[in-house]
Coordinates of C-alpha atoms and ligand atoms in Angstrom, one line a residue:
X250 CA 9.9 -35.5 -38.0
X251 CA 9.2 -36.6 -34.3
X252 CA 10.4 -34.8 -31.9
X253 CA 10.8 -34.8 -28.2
X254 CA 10.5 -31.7 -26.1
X255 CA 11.8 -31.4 -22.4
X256 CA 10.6 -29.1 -20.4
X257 CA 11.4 -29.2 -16.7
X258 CA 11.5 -26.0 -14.4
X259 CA 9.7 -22.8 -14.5
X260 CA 12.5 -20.7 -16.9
X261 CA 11.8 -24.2 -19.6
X262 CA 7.6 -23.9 -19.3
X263 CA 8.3 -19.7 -20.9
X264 CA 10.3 -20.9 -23.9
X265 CA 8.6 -24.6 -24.7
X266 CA 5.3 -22.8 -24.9
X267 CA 6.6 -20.7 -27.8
X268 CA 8.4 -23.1 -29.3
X269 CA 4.6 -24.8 -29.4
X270 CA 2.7 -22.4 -30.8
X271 CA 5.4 -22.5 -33.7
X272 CA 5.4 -25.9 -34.0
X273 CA 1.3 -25.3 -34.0
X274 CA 1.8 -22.5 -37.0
X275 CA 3.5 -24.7 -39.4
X276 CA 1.2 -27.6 -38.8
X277 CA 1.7 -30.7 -36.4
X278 CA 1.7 -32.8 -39.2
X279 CA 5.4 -31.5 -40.4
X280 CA 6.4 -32.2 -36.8
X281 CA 4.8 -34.7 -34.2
X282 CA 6.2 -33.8 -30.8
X283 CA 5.7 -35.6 -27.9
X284 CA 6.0 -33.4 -24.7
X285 CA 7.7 -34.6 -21.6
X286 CA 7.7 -33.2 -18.4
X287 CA 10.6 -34.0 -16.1
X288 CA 9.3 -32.9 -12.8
X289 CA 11.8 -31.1 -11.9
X290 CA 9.5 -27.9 -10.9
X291 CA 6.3 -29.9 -9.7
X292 CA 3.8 -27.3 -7.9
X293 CA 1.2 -24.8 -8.6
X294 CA 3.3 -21.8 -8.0
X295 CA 6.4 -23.3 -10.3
X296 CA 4.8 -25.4 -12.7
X297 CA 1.3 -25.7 -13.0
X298 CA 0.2 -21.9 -13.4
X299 CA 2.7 -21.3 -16.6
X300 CA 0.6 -24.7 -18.3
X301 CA -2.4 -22.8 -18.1
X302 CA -1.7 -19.5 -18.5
X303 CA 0.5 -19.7 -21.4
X304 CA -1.7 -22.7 -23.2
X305 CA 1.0 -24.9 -23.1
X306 CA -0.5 -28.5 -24.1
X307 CA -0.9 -31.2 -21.1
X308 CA 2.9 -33.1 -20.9
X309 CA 2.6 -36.6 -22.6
X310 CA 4.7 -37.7 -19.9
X311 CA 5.7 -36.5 -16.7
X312 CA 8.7 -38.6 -15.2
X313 CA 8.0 -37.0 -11.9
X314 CA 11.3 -36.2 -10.6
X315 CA 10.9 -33.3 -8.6
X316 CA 12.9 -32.8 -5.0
X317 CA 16.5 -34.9 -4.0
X318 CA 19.7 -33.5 -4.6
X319 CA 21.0 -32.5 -8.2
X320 CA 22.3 -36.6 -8.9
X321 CA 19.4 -37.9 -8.0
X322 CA 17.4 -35.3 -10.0
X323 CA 19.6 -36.5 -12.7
X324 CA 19.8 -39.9 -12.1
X325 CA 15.5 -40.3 -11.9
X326 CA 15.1 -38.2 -15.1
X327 CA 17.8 -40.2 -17.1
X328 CA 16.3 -43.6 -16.1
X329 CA 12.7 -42.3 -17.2
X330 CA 13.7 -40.9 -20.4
X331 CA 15.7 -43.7 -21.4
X332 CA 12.7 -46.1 -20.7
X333 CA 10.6 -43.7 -23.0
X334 CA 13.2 -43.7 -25.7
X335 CA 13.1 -47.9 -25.6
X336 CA 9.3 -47.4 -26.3
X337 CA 9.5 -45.5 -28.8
X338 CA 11.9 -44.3 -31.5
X339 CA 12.1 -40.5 -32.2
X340 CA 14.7 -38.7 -34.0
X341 CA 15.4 -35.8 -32.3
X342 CA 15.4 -34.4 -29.0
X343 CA 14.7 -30.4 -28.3
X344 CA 15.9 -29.0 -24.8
X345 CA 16.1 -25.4 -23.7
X346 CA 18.1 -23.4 -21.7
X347 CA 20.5 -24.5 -19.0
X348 CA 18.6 -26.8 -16.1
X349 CA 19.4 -30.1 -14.7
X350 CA 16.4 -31.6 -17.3
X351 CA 18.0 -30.2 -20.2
X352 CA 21.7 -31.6 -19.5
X353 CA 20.1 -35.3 -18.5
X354 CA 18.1 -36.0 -21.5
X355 CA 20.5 -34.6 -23.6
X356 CA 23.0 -37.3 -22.5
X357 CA 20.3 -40.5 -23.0
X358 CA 18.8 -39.1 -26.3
X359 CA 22.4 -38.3 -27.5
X360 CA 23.2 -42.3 -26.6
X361 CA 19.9 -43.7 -27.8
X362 CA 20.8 -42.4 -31.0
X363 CA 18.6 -39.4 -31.2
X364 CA 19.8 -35.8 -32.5
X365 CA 20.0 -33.3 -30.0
X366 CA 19.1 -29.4 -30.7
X367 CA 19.5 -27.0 -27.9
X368 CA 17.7 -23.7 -27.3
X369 CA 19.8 -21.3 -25.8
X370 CA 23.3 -22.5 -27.0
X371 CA 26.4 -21.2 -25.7
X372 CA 25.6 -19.1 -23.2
X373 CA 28.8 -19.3 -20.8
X374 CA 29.3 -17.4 -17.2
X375 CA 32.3 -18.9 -17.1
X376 CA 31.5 -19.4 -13.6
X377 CA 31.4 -23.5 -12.9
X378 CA 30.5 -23.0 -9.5
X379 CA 27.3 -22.5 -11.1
X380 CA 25.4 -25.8 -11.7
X381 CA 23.6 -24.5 -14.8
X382 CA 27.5 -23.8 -16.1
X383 CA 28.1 -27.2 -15.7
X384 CA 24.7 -27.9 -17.5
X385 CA 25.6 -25.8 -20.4
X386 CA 28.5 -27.2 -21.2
X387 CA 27.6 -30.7 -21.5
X388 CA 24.5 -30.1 -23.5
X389 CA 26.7 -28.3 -25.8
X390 CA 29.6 -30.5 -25.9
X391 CA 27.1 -33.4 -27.3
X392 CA 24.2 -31.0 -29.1
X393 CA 24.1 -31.4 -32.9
X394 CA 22.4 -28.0 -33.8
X395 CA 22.7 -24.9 -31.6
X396 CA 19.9 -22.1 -31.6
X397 CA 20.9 -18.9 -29.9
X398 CA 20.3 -15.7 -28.4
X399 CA 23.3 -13.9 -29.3
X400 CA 26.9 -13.0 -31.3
X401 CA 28.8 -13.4 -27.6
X402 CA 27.2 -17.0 -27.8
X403 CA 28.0 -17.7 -31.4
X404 CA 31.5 -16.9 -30.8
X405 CA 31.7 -19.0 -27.6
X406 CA 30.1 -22.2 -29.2
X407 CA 33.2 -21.0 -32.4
X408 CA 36.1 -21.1 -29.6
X409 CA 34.7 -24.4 -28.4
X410 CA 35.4 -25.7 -32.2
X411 CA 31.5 -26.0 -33.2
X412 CA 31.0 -26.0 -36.7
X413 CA 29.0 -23.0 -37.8
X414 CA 27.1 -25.0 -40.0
X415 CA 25.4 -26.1 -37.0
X416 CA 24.6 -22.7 -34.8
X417 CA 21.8 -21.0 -35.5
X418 CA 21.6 -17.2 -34.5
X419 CA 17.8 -17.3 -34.2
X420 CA 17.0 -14.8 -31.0
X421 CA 15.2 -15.6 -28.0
X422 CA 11.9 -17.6 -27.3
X423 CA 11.8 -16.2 -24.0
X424 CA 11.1 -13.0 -25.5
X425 CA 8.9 -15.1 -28.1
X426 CA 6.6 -15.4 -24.9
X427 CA 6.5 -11.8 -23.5
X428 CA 6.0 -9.8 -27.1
X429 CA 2.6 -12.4 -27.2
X430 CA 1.2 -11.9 -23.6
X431 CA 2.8 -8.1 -23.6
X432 CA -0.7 -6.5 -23.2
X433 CA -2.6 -9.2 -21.9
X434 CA -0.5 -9.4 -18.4
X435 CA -2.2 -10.0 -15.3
X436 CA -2.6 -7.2 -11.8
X437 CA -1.4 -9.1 -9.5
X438 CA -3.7 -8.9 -6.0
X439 CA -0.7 -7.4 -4.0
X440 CA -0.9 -4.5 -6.0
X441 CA -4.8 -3.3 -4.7
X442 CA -4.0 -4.9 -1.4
X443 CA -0.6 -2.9 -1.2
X444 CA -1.7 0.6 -2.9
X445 CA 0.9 0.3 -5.2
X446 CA 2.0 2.9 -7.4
X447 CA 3.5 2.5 -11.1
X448 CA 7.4 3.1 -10.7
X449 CA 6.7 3.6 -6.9
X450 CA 8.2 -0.4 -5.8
X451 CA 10.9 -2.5 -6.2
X452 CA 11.2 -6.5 -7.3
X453 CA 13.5 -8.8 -6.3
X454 CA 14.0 -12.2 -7.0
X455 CA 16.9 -14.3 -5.5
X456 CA 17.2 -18.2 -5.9
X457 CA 21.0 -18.9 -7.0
X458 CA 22.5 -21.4 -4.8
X459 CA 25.7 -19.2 -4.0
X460 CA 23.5 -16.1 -3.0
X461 CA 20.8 -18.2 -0.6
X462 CA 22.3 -21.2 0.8
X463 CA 24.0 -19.1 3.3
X464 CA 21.3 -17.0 5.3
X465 CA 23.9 -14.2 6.3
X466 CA 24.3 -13.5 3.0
X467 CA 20.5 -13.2 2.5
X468 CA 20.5 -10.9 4.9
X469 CA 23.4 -9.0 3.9
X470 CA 21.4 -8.1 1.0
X471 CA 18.4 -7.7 2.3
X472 CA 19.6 -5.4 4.9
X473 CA 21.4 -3.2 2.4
X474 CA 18.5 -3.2 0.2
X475 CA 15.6 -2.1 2.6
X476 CA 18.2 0.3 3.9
X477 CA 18.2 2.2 0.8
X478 CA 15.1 2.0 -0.8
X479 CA 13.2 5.2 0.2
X480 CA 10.7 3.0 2.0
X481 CA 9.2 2.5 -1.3
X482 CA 7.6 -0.9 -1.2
X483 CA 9.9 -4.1 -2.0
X484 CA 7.8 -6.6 -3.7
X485 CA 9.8 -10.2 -3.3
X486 CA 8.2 -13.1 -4.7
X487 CA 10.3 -16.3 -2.5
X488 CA 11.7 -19.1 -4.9
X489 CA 11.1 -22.2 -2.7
X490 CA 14.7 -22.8 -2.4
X491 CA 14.9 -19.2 -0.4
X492 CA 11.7 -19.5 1.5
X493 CA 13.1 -22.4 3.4
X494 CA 16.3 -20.1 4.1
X495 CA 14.3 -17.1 5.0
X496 CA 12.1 -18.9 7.4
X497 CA 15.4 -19.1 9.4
X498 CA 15.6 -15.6 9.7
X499 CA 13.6 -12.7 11.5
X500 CA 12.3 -10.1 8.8
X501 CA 10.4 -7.3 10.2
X502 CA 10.5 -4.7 7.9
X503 CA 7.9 -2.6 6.8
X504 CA 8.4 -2.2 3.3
X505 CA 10.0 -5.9 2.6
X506 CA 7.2 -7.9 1.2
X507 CA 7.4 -11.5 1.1
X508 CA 5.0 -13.3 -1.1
X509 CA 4.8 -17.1 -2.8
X510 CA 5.9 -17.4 -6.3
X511 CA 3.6 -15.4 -9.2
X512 CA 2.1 -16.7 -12.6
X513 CA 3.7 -15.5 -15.1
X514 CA 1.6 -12.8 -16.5
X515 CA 1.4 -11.4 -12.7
X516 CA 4.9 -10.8 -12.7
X517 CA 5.4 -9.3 -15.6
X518 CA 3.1 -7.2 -14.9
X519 CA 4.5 -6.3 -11.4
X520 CA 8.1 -6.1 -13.7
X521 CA 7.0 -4.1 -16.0
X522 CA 5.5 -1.0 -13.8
X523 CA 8.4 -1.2 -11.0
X524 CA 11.2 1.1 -10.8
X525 CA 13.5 -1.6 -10.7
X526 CA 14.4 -5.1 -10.3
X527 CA 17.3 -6.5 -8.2
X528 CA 17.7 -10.1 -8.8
X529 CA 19.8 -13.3 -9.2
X530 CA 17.9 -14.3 -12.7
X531 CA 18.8 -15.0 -15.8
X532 CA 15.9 -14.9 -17.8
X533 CA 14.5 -12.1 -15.4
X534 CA 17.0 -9.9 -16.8
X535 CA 16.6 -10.9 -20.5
X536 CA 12.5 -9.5 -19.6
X537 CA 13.7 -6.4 -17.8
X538 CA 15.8 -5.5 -20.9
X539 CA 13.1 -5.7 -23.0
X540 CA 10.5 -3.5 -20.7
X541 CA 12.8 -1.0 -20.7
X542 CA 13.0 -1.7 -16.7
X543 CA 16.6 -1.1 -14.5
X544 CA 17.9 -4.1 -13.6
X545 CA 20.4 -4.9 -10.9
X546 CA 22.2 -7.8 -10.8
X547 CA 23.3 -9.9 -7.5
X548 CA 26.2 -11.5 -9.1
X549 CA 29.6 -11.4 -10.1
X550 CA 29.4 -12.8 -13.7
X551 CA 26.1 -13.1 -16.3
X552 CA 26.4 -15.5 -19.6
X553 CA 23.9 -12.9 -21.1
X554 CA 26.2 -10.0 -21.2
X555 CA 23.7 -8.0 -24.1
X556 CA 21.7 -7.7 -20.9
X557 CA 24.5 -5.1 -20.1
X558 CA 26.1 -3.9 -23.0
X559 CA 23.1 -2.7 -24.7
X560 CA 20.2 -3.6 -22.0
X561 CA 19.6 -1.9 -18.7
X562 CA 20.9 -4.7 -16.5
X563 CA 24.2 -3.9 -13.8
X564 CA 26.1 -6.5 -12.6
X565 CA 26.1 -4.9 -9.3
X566 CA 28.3 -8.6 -8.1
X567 CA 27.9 -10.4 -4.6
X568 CA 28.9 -7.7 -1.9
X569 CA 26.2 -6.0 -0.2
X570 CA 27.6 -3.1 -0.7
X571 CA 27.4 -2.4 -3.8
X572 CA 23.9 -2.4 -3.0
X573 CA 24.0 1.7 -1.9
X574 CA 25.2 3.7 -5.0
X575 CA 23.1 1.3 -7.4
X576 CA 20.0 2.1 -5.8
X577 CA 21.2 6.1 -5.4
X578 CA 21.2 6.3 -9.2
X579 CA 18.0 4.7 -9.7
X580 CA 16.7 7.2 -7.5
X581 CA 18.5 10.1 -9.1
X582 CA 16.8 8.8 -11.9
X583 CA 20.4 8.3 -13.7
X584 CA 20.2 4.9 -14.5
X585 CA 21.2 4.2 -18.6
X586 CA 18.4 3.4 -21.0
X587 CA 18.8 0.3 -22.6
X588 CA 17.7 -0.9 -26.2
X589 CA 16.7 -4.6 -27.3
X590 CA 19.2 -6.7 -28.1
X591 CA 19.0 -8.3 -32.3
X592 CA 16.4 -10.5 -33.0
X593 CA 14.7 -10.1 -30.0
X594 CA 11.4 -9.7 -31.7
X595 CA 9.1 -12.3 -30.9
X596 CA 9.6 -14.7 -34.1
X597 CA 12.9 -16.6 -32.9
X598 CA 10.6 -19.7 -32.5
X599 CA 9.5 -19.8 -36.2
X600 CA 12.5 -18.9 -36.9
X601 CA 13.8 -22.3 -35.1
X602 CA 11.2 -24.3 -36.5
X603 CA 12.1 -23.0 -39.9
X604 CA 15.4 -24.4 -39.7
X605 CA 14.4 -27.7 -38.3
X606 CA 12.6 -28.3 -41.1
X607 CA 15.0 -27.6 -43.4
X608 CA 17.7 -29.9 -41.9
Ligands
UDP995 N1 9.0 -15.7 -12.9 C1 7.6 -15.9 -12.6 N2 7.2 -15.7 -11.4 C2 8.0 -15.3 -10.3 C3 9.4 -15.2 -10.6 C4 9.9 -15.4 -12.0 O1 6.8 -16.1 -13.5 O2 7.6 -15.2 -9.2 C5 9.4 -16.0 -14.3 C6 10.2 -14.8 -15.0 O3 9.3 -13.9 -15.6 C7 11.1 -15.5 -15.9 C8 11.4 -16.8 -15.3 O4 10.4 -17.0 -14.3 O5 10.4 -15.7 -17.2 C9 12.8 -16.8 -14.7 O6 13.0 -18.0 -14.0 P1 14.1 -18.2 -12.9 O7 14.5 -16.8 -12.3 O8 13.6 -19.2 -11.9 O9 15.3 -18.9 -13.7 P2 16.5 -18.3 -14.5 O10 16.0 -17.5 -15.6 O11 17.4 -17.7 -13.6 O12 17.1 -19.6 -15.0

């Protein structure tokens, strides 16, 4: 079987390289992929360290359409898949999760004939002010087999009238990538340049359009957060999207650290001994669940709502404050314990790769 994957931002880089090393396991003779990398994340920071930290192979192709507004992201990748696909005939396309890569080449290989699997099916926030909504929803209205992460996604692909012949409750190759690297993650040089102390800091992340375009809200929340933090240290690693927001503003606080984007294995690692994350993520709060890490969450909605119900993610919404009691619990030490959601167990690649064989 040939195969394409697409991988195109930084969540795509986690989840491709485990879908590799399956693909690696069962022997690249059973399937020849070709890798293709849509530019869409381009730099060091958000592209280049994940390649070599998690082994992932050097991209076949790289259609190089990083920057531009989401059409013209859209547009550039479509055009330089389709030319790909006129080259050369593959039969099935493999995208993951919910970025503006994964919706595009979906829609050429779907009309070049191609079938189209998706990783990370049926995830719905039912929020379509959210691009990667929009995203979602096309992928899966064309997608021929659906591999996902959980019942709630099952059921959503069911109510959208997917046959369930076709959906594959397989896990989550996100998780795939932490359970490998688990013990071999990375101190970041913040922590000996900082003094930090394990469960003595705070994360956050914060990149979603609706919480940074605006730079009062940014500050809303940053304001509430340093506020209430017990001076502790606040680690926040700047998507490039907020940097250019937060240059705007005056942030001179002595516990708020700004610092570029980490490598993977130095997050986690910064993740995984914090006393808590705040963030906008997704997938951030799929890896807090698993570490056993609180997890407060800066919007009104999540499609991955086992992060809550049985993880230790709160969906804390999008007013500042909310911000207050969250972070009083934490610090009363009364925030729930959460346990891993099913099939979260490092093998949902094999487990993908299993069934593609078998189609
Ligand atoms: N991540 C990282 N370095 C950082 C911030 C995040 O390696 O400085 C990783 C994080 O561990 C997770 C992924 O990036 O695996 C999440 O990506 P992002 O928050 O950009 O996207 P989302 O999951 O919201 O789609």
């Amino acid at each position: 079987m040939k195969v394409d994957l697409i991988a195109g931002a930084r969540p795509n880089f986690i989840k491709i390289a485990a879908i590799i090393d399956a693909i690696k396991e069962f022997g690249e003779n059973k399937i020849k992929f070709r890798l293709i990398h849509t530019g869409q994340h381009y730099d060091k920071n958000m592209s280049d360290s994940f390649f070599q930290q998690l082994g992932i192979p050097k991209p076949d192709y790289n259609l190089e359409a990083g920057g531009g507004t989401q059409a013209e992201q859209t547009a550039k990748i479509m055009v330089g898949y389709e030319s790909l696909l006129k080259k050369k005939k593959m039969d099935l396309c493999l995208v993951v999760g919910d970025v503006t890569s994964t919706m595009a080449c979906s829609i050429v290989a779907k009309k070049m004939g191609l079938k189209v699997a998706h990783v990370e099916a049926g995830i719905r926030s039912g929020d379509l002010m959210m691009p990667e909504e929009i995203n979602r929803i096309v992928t899966d209205s064309i997608s021929d087999y659906f591999f996902t992460t959980s019942e709630t996604a099952n059921n959503n692909l069911i109510k959208y009238g997917v046959d369930t012949s076709k959906i594959f409750f397989v896990g989550n190759t996100m998780i795939d990538t932490l359970v490998k690297y688990k013990n071999n993650l990375i101190k970041p040089s913040i922590w000996d340049e900082l003094g930090l102390i394990k469960k003595n800091y705070l994360v956050m992340t914060l990149h979603r359009p609706s919480n940074v375009e605006e730079v009062s809200n940014l500050r809303n929340y940053i304001n509430e957060i340093v506020i209430n933090s017990n001076n502790i240290p606040i680690i926040f690693p700047t998507h490039p999207r907020t940097s250019k927001k937060l240059n705007l503003i005056d942030l001179s606080f002595s516990n708020l650290h700004l610092i570029k984007p980490l490598s993977y294995l130095e997050f986690n690692f910064l993740i995984e001994k914090s006393k808590a994350v705040i963030t906008d993520s997704g997938g951030i709060t799929e890896e807090a669940t698993f570490m056993n890490v609180p997890c407060m969450t800066l919007r009104d909605n999540t499609e991955r709502p086992e992060t809550v119900e049985l993880g230790t993610n709160e969906l804390l919404g999008t007013n500042p404050k909310a911000i207050f009691p969250a972070l009083n619990k934490l610090f009363l030490n009364q925030w729930k314990k959460g346990t891993n959601p099913p099939l979260w167990d490092g093998k949902t690649s094999r487990r993908i790769i299993n069934h593609l064989l078998h189609l």
